[in-house]
Amino acid sequence: MAVRLLVALLIFSFASFTYASDPDPLQDFCVGVKDDEAKVFVNGKICKDPNMVSANDFFFPGLNMPGNTSNPLGSKVTPVNVNQLPGLNTFGISLVRIDYAPYGLNPPHTHPRATEVLVVVEGTLFVGFVTSNPADPNVKNKLFTKILYPGDVFVFPEGLIHFQLNVGKTNAVVFAGLSSQNPGVITIANAVFGSDPPINLDVLTKAFQVDANVIKYLQSQFWWNID
C-alpha cells in the first residue's frame, strides 16, 4: 500500500509540473509591459464578444483559386491561419495552399510553432527536411528526402528546416495542415541575408567561412517572400 501511495504521489507530482509549464507561444515574442502602461496585448488574440460572432468568423473562401507563381521562386503560399480566419483562435490548427510553377521552389524555411503535414493534389515534388544539430559534434545534420506524387502525404517536424521543389514540367498544388493557429515562417535565406538592419558582416563571414564580398553580394539581393 505504501509503495502504491508513493507511486501515485510521484505521478501526481510529475503531472503537476506538466500543467504548471508555460503555454506554447503563438507569436514570435510577448514582451512584458508594466501594469500602468499595459494595453490589450496577449499571447494570441483576445476573444470577440460571443454575441457578435457570426458564421463568417468561421469561414474562408477561395482556396480553389490558384496562387500567383509569377515570382523569382515560382511558388505561392496562400495561408489560412488565425489572421485570415479568426474562428481558428485557440484551436491550434491552420492550413495553407501552395502553388508551384514548373520547377518552382518553396525555399528552405521553418515553422517555429508547428508541425506540417502536406498532401499533394497535383504534380511531382521533391521534398525534404534536415534534423537539428546532433549531440555528437562529429555527426552531420541528417537530410530526409522523398519524391511525392498526387495523393502522397509527407510530414515536416516542428521547427526543422524543410523545402519543396516542383520537379515536374507542369504546375503542382499541395494543401498542408499545421499544428498552430499561427505557425510562423522563417525563410532561411531571407532571415540571414535580408534582415533589417543587416546582420554584421563579421558574423556572417565567420559563420559561413567565405569572403566578405560573397556576403555583401548575398545581402544586396532581393529576398522574395512567397506567403
mmCIF file of C-alpha atoms in Angstrom:
data_model
loop_
_atom_site.group_PDB
_atom_site.id
_atom_site.type_symbol
_atom_site.label_atom_id
_atom_site.label_comp_id
_atom_site.label_asym_id
_atom_site.label_seq_id
_atom_site.Cartn_x
_atom_site.Cartn_y
_atom_site.Cartn_z
ATOM 1 C CA MET A 1 0.000 0.000 0.000
ATOM 2 C CA ALA A 2 2.813 2.405 0.914
ATOM 3 C CA VAL A 3 4.563 1.701 -2.393
ATOM 4 C CA ARG A 4 1.360 2.335 -4.362
ATOM 5 C CA LEU A 5 0.803 5.568 -2.464
ATOM 6 C CA LEU A 6 4.375 6.689 -3.219
ATOM 7 C CA VAL A 7 3.941 5.881 -6.923
ATOM 8 C CA ALA A 8 0.643 7.793 -7.003
ATOM 9 C CA LEU A 9 2.295 10.799 -5.344
ATOM 10 C CA LEU A 10 5.159 10.720 -7.847
ATOM 11 C CA ILE A 11 2.734 10.572 -10.788
ATOM 12 C CA PHE A 12 0.757 13.473 -9.323
ATOM 13 C CA SER A 13 3.971 15.463 -8.837
ATOM 14 C CA PHE A 14 5.057 14.949 -12.452
ATOM 15 C CA ALA A 15 1.553 15.783 -13.682
ATOM 16 C CA SER A 16 1.607 18.980 -11.650
ATOM 17 C CA PHE A 17 4.911 20.007 -13.222
ATOM 18 C CA THR A 18 3.415 19.296 -16.640
ATOM 19 C CA TYR A 19 0.391 21.506 -16.115
ATOM 20 C CA ALA A 20 2.486 24.246 -14.499
ATOM 21 C CA SER A 21 4.647 24.756 -17.564
ATOM 22 C CA ASP A 22 4.242 27.883 -19.698
ATOM 23 C CA PRO A 23 1.922 27.632 -22.718
ATOM 24 C CA ASP A 24 3.436 27.440 -26.180
ATOM 25 C CA PRO A 25 3.878 30.886 -27.779
ATOM 26 C CA LEU A 26 1.539 31.818 -30.592
ATOM 27 C CA GLN A 27 3.713 34.656 -31.899
ATOM 28 C CA ASP A 28 7.400 35.481 -32.102
ATOM 29 C CA PHE A 29 7.557 37.141 -28.667
ATOM 30 C CA CYS A 30 5.367 38.547 -25.883
ATOM 31 C CA VAL A 31 7.316 41.265 -24.063
ATOM 32 C CA GLY A 32 6.090 42.042 -20.545
ATOM 33 C CA VAL A 33 4.622 45.534 -20.105
ATOM 34 C CA LYS A 34 4.326 47.438 -16.809
ATOM 35 C CA ASP A 35 0.780 47.250 -15.485
ATOM 36 C CA ASP A 36 0.235 51.003 -15.617
ATOM 37 C CA GLU A 37 1.280 51.028 -19.290
ATOM 38 C CA ALA A 38 -0.497 47.865 -20.396
ATOM 39 C CA LYS A 39 -2.799 47.737 -23.379
ATOM 40 C CA VAL A 40 -4.575 44.695 -24.790
ATOM 41 C CA PHE A 41 -1.631 42.618 -25.972
ATOM 42 C CA VAL A 42 -1.885 38.883 -25.298
ATOM 43 C CA ASN A 43 -0.163 35.671 -26.343
ATOM 44 C CA GLY A 44 -2.538 35.002 -29.198
ATOM 45 C CA LYS A 45 -5.693 37.011 -29.808
ATOM 46 C CA ILE A 46 -8.370 38.271 -27.440
ATOM 47 C CA CYS A 47 -11.865 36.862 -27.874
ATOM 48 C CA LYS A 48 -14.655 38.554 -29.751
ATOM 49 C CA ASP A 49 -17.907 39.132 -27.863
ATOM 50 C CA PRO A 50 -19.812 35.834 -28.376
ATOM 51 C CA ASN A 51 -22.972 37.807 -29.099
ATOM 52 C CA MET A 52 -21.218 39.415 -32.062
ATOM 53 C CA VAL A 53 -19.941 36.144 -33.601
ATOM 54 C CA SER A 54 -21.357 35.031 -36.944
ATOM 55 C CA ALA A 55 -20.829 32.133 -39.332
ATOM 56 C CA ASN A 56 -18.465 34.313 -41.360
ATOM 57 C CA ASP A 57 -15.998 34.241 -38.444
ATOM 58 C CA PHE A 58 -15.525 30.517 -39.183
ATOM 59 C CA PHE A 59 -15.433 30.841 -42.977
ATOM 60 C CA PHE A 60 -12.697 31.488 -45.550
ATOM 61 C CA PRO A 61 -13.410 31.365 -49.306
ATOM 62 C CA GLY A 62 -11.117 30.957 -52.273
ATOM 63 C CA LEU A 63 -8.730 28.034 -51.720
ATOM 64 C CA ASN A 64 -9.926 26.673 -55.056
ATOM 65 C CA MET A 65 -8.171 29.603 -56.742
ATOM 66 C CA PRO A 66 -4.515 29.103 -57.761
ATOM 67 C CA GLY A 67 -1.912 31.414 -56.257
ATOM 68 C CA ASN A 68 0.170 33.700 -58.465
ATOM 69 C CA THR A 69 3.523 31.982 -59.051
ATOM 70 C CA SER A 70 4.942 34.762 -61.240
ATOM 71 C CA ASN A 71 7.896 35.495 -58.980
ATOM 72 C CA PRO A 72 11.592 34.506 -58.893
ATOM 73 C CA LEU A 73 10.869 31.375 -56.846
ATOM 74 C CA GLY A 74 7.942 30.198 -58.937
ATOM 75 C CA SER A 75 5.688 29.418 -55.984
ATOM 76 C CA LYS A 76 2.964 30.979 -53.874
ATOM 77 C CA VAL A 77 1.695 30.145 -50.383
ATOM 78 C CA THR A 78 -1.910 31.026 -49.555
ATOM 79 C CA PRO A 79 -2.252 30.805 -45.763
ATOM 80 C CA VAL A 80 -5.413 30.253 -43.773
ATOM 81 C CA ASN A 81 -4.385 30.944 -40.203
ATOM 82 C CA VAL A 82 -5.944 32.990 -37.427
ATOM 83 C CA ASN A 83 -5.083 36.202 -39.261
ATOM 84 C CA GLN A 84 -7.288 35.216 -42.202
ATOM 85 C CA LEU A 85 -9.827 33.056 -40.332
ATOM 86 C CA PRO A 86 -10.455 34.448 -36.823
ATOM 87 C CA GLY A 87 -12.550 31.442 -35.835
ATOM 88 C CA LEU A 88 -9.303 29.434 -35.605
ATOM 89 C CA ASN A 89 -8.274 31.328 -32.461
ATOM 90 C CA THR A 90 -7.334 28.897 -29.629
ATOM 91 C CA PHE A 91 -7.890 25.805 -31.821
ATOM 92 C CA GLY A 92 -4.204 25.174 -32.558
ATOM 93 C CA ILE A 93 -4.653 24.432 -36.272
ATOM 94 C CA SER A 94 -4.306 26.167 -39.627
ATOM 95 C CA LEU A 95 -3.659 25.267 -43.238
ATOM 96 C CA VAL A 96 -2.115 26.527 -46.450
ATOM 97 C CA ARG A 97 -2.442 26.022 -50.166
ATOM 98 C CA ILE A 98 0.852 26.082 -52.058
ATOM 99 C CA ASP A 99 1.084 26.502 -55.823
ATOM 100 C CA TYR A 100 4.259 25.792 -57.806
ATOM 101 C CA ALA A 101 5.109 26.668 -61.376
ATOM 102 C CA PRO A 102 7.228 24.075 -63.209
ATOM 103 C CA TYR A 103 10.496 23.837 -61.232
ATOM 104 C CA GLY A 104 9.067 26.266 -58.664
ATOM 105 C CA LEU A 105 10.550 26.193 -55.171
ATOM 106 C CA ASN A 106 9.259 26.728 -51.657
ATOM 107 C CA PRO A 107 12.737 27.529 -50.293
ATOM 108 C CA PRO A 108 14.290 26.185 -47.089
ATOM 109 C CA HIS A 109 12.308 27.533 -44.148
ATOM 110 C CA THR A 110 10.988 26.602 -40.726
ATOM 111 C CA HIS A 111 7.738 26.934 -38.829
ATOM 112 C CA PRO A 112 8.834 27.741 -35.272
ATOM 113 C CA ARG A 113 5.481 26.829 -33.754
ATOM 114 C CA ALA A 114 4.072 23.980 -35.857
ATOM 115 C CA THR A 115 4.447 20.556 -37.394
ATOM 116 C CA GLU A 116 3.272 20.471 -41.013
ATOM 117 C CA VAL A 117 1.564 17.604 -42.814
ATOM 118 C CA LEU A 118 1.354 18.029 -46.583
ATOM 119 C CA VAL A 119 -0.697 16.251 -49.246
ATOM 120 C CA VAL A 120 -0.001 16.543 -52.981
ATOM 121 C CA VAL A 121 -3.024 17.245 -55.181
ATOM 122 C CA GLU A 122 -1.262 17.849 -58.496
ATOM 123 C CA GLY A 123 2.277 17.491 -59.797
ATOM 124 C CA THR A 124 5.510 15.897 -58.643
ATOM 125 C CA LEU A 125 7.514 17.339 -55.757
ATOM 126 C CA PHE A 126 10.957 16.733 -54.317
ATOM 127 C CA VAL A 127 10.621 17.462 -50.588
ATOM 128 C CA GLY A 128 12.864 17.172 -47.580
ATOM 129 C CA PHE A 129 13.830 18.289 -44.107
ATOM 130 C CA VAL A 130 17.045 18.480 -42.099
ATOM 131 C CA THR A 131 17.400 17.353 -38.491
ATOM 132 C CA SER A 132 18.560 19.601 -35.673
ATOM 133 C CA ASN A 133 22.216 19.562 -34.587
ATOM 134 C CA PRO A 134 23.234 16.078 -33.346
ATOM 135 C CA ALA A 135 24.612 15.663 -29.830
ATOM 136 C CA ASP A 136 27.824 14.283 -31.336
ATOM 137 C CA PRO A 137 29.687 17.200 -32.992
ATOM 138 C CA ASN A 138 31.314 14.738 -35.402
ATOM 139 C CA VAL A 139 27.934 13.741 -36.843
ATOM 140 C CA LYS A 140 26.304 15.888 -39.522
ATOM 141 C CA ASN A 141 22.690 17.008 -39.616
ATOM 142 C CA LYS A 142 20.696 14.315 -41.436
ATOM 143 C CA LEU A 143 18.684 15.080 -44.569
ATOM 144 C CA PHE A 144 15.449 13.174 -45.281
ATOM 145 C CA THR A 145 14.048 13.498 -48.823
ATOM 146 C CA LYS A 146 11.263 11.968 -50.888
ATOM 147 C CA ILE A 147 9.661 12.320 -54.324
ATOM 148 C CA LEU A 148 5.917 12.873 -53.889
ATOM 149 C CA TYR A 149 3.095 12.256 -56.348
ATOM 150 C CA PRO A 150 -0.635 13.102 -56.226
ATOM 151 C CA GLY A 151 -2.190 11.551 -53.135
ATOM 152 C CA ASP A 152 1.120 11.256 -51.274
ATOM 153 C CA VAL A 153 1.474 12.684 -47.772
ATOM 154 C CA PHE A 154 4.629 13.880 -46.016
ATOM 155 C CA VAL A 155 5.196 15.376 -42.568
ATOM 156 C CA PHE A 156 7.720 18.056 -41.594
ATOM 157 C CA PRO A 157 8.517 18.057 -37.853
ATOM 158 C CA GLU A 158 8.041 21.268 -35.908
ATOM 159 C CA GLY A 159 10.857 23.789 -36.164
ATOM 160 C CA LEU A 160 13.004 21.815 -38.635
ATOM 161 C CA ILE A 161 14.283 23.314 -41.882
ATOM 162 C CA HIS A 162 12.350 21.948 -44.865
ATOM 163 C CA PHE A 163 11.623 22.667 -48.527
ATOM 164 C CA GLN A 164 9.598 21.591 -51.578
ATOM 165 C CA LEU A 165 10.695 21.706 -55.227
ATOM 166 C CA ASN A 166 8.440 21.034 -58.192
ATOM 167 C CA VAL A 167 10.479 18.633 -60.317
ATOM 168 C CA GLY A 168 7.761 18.219 -62.934
ATOM 169 C CA LYS A 169 7.098 20.043 -66.190
ATOM 170 C CA THR A 170 3.567 21.021 -65.114
ATOM 171 C CA ASN A 171 2.134 23.054 -62.250
ATOM 172 C CA ALA A 172 1.903 21.469 -58.812
ATOM 173 C CA VAL A 173 -0.562 22.049 -55.969
ATOM 174 C CA VAL A 174 -0.480 20.932 -52.346
ATOM 175 C CA PHE A 175 -2.523 21.526 -49.233
ATOM 176 C CA ALA A 176 -0.901 21.375 -45.820
ATOM 177 C CA GLY A 177 -2.209 21.380 -42.264
ATOM 178 C CA LEU A 178 -0.193 22.956 -39.443
ATOM 179 C CA SER A 179 -0.452 22.379 -35.710
ATOM 180 C CA SER A 180 -0.764 26.026 -34.724
ATOM 181 C CA GLN A 181 -3.227 28.827 -35.354
ATOM 182 C CA ASN A 182 -0.183 30.999 -36.137
ATOM 183 C CA PRO A 183 2.693 28.726 -37.221
ATOM 184 C CA GLY A 184 5.118 31.482 -38.201
ATOM 185 C CA VAL A 185 7.574 31.205 -41.080
ATOM 186 C CA ILE A 186 11.329 31.815 -41.089
ATOM 187 C CA THR A 187 12.738 31.632 -44.612
ATOM 188 C CA ILE A 188 16.405 30.897 -44.023
ATOM 189 C CA ALA A 189 17.989 32.968 -46.809
ATOM 190 C CA ASN A 190 15.685 35.934 -46.174
ATOM 191 C CA ALA A 191 16.329 35.937 -42.431
ATOM 192 C CA VAL A 192 20.105 35.562 -42.686
ATOM 193 C CA PHE A 193 20.865 37.783 -45.686
ATOM 194 C CA GLY A 194 17.822 40.045 -45.912
ATOM 195 C CA SER A 195 17.246 41.197 -42.331
ATOM 196 C CA ASP A 196 16.718 44.875 -41.480
ATOM 197 C CA PRO A 197 19.145 46.050 -40.276
ATOM 198 C CA PRO A 198 21.609 43.590 -41.853
ATOM 199 C CA ILE A 199 23.455 41.081 -39.709
ATOM 200 C CA ASN A 200 27.023 42.225 -39.026
ATOM 201 C CA LEU A 201 29.386 41.291 -41.863
ATOM 202 C CA ASP A 202 31.946 39.806 -39.468
ATOM 203 C CA VAL A 203 29.306 37.480 -38.036
ATOM 204 C CA LEU A 204 28.299 36.103 -41.430
ATOM 205 C CA THR A 205 31.770 35.822 -42.941
ATOM 206 C CA LYS A 206 32.921 33.787 -39.948
ATOM 207 C CA ALA A 207 29.732 31.724 -39.752
ATOM 208 C CA PHE A 208 29.814 30.762 -43.446
ATOM 209 C CA GLN A 209 33.607 30.783 -43.804
ATOM 210 C CA VAL A 210 33.518 32.824 -47.019
ATOM 211 C CA ASP A 211 34.962 36.081 -48.274
ATOM 212 C CA ALA A 212 33.216 39.301 -47.208
ATOM 213 C CA ASN A 213 32.406 40.101 -50.838
ATOM 214 C CA VAL A 214 30.284 36.957 -51.065
ATOM 215 C CA ILE A 215 28.245 38.086 -48.063
ATOM 216 C CA LYS A 216 27.912 41.604 -49.456
ATOM 217 C CA TYR A 217 26.639 40.168 -52.731
ATOM 218 C CA LEU A 218 24.082 37.995 -50.957
ATOM 219 C CA GLN A 219 22.922 40.864 -48.759
ATOM 220 C CA SER A 220 22.437 43.042 -51.833
ATOM 221 C CA GLN A 221 19.924 40.612 -53.377
ATOM 222 C CA PHE A 222 16.160 40.981 -53.133
ATOM 223 C CA TRP A 223 14.914 38.119 -50.983
ATOM 224 C CA TRP A 224 11.404 37.156 -52.005
ATOM 225 C CA ASN A 225 8.693 36.088 -49.550
ATOM 226 C CA ILE A 226 6.094 33.806 -51.145
ATOM 227 C CA ASP A 227 3.458 33.966 -48.406
#
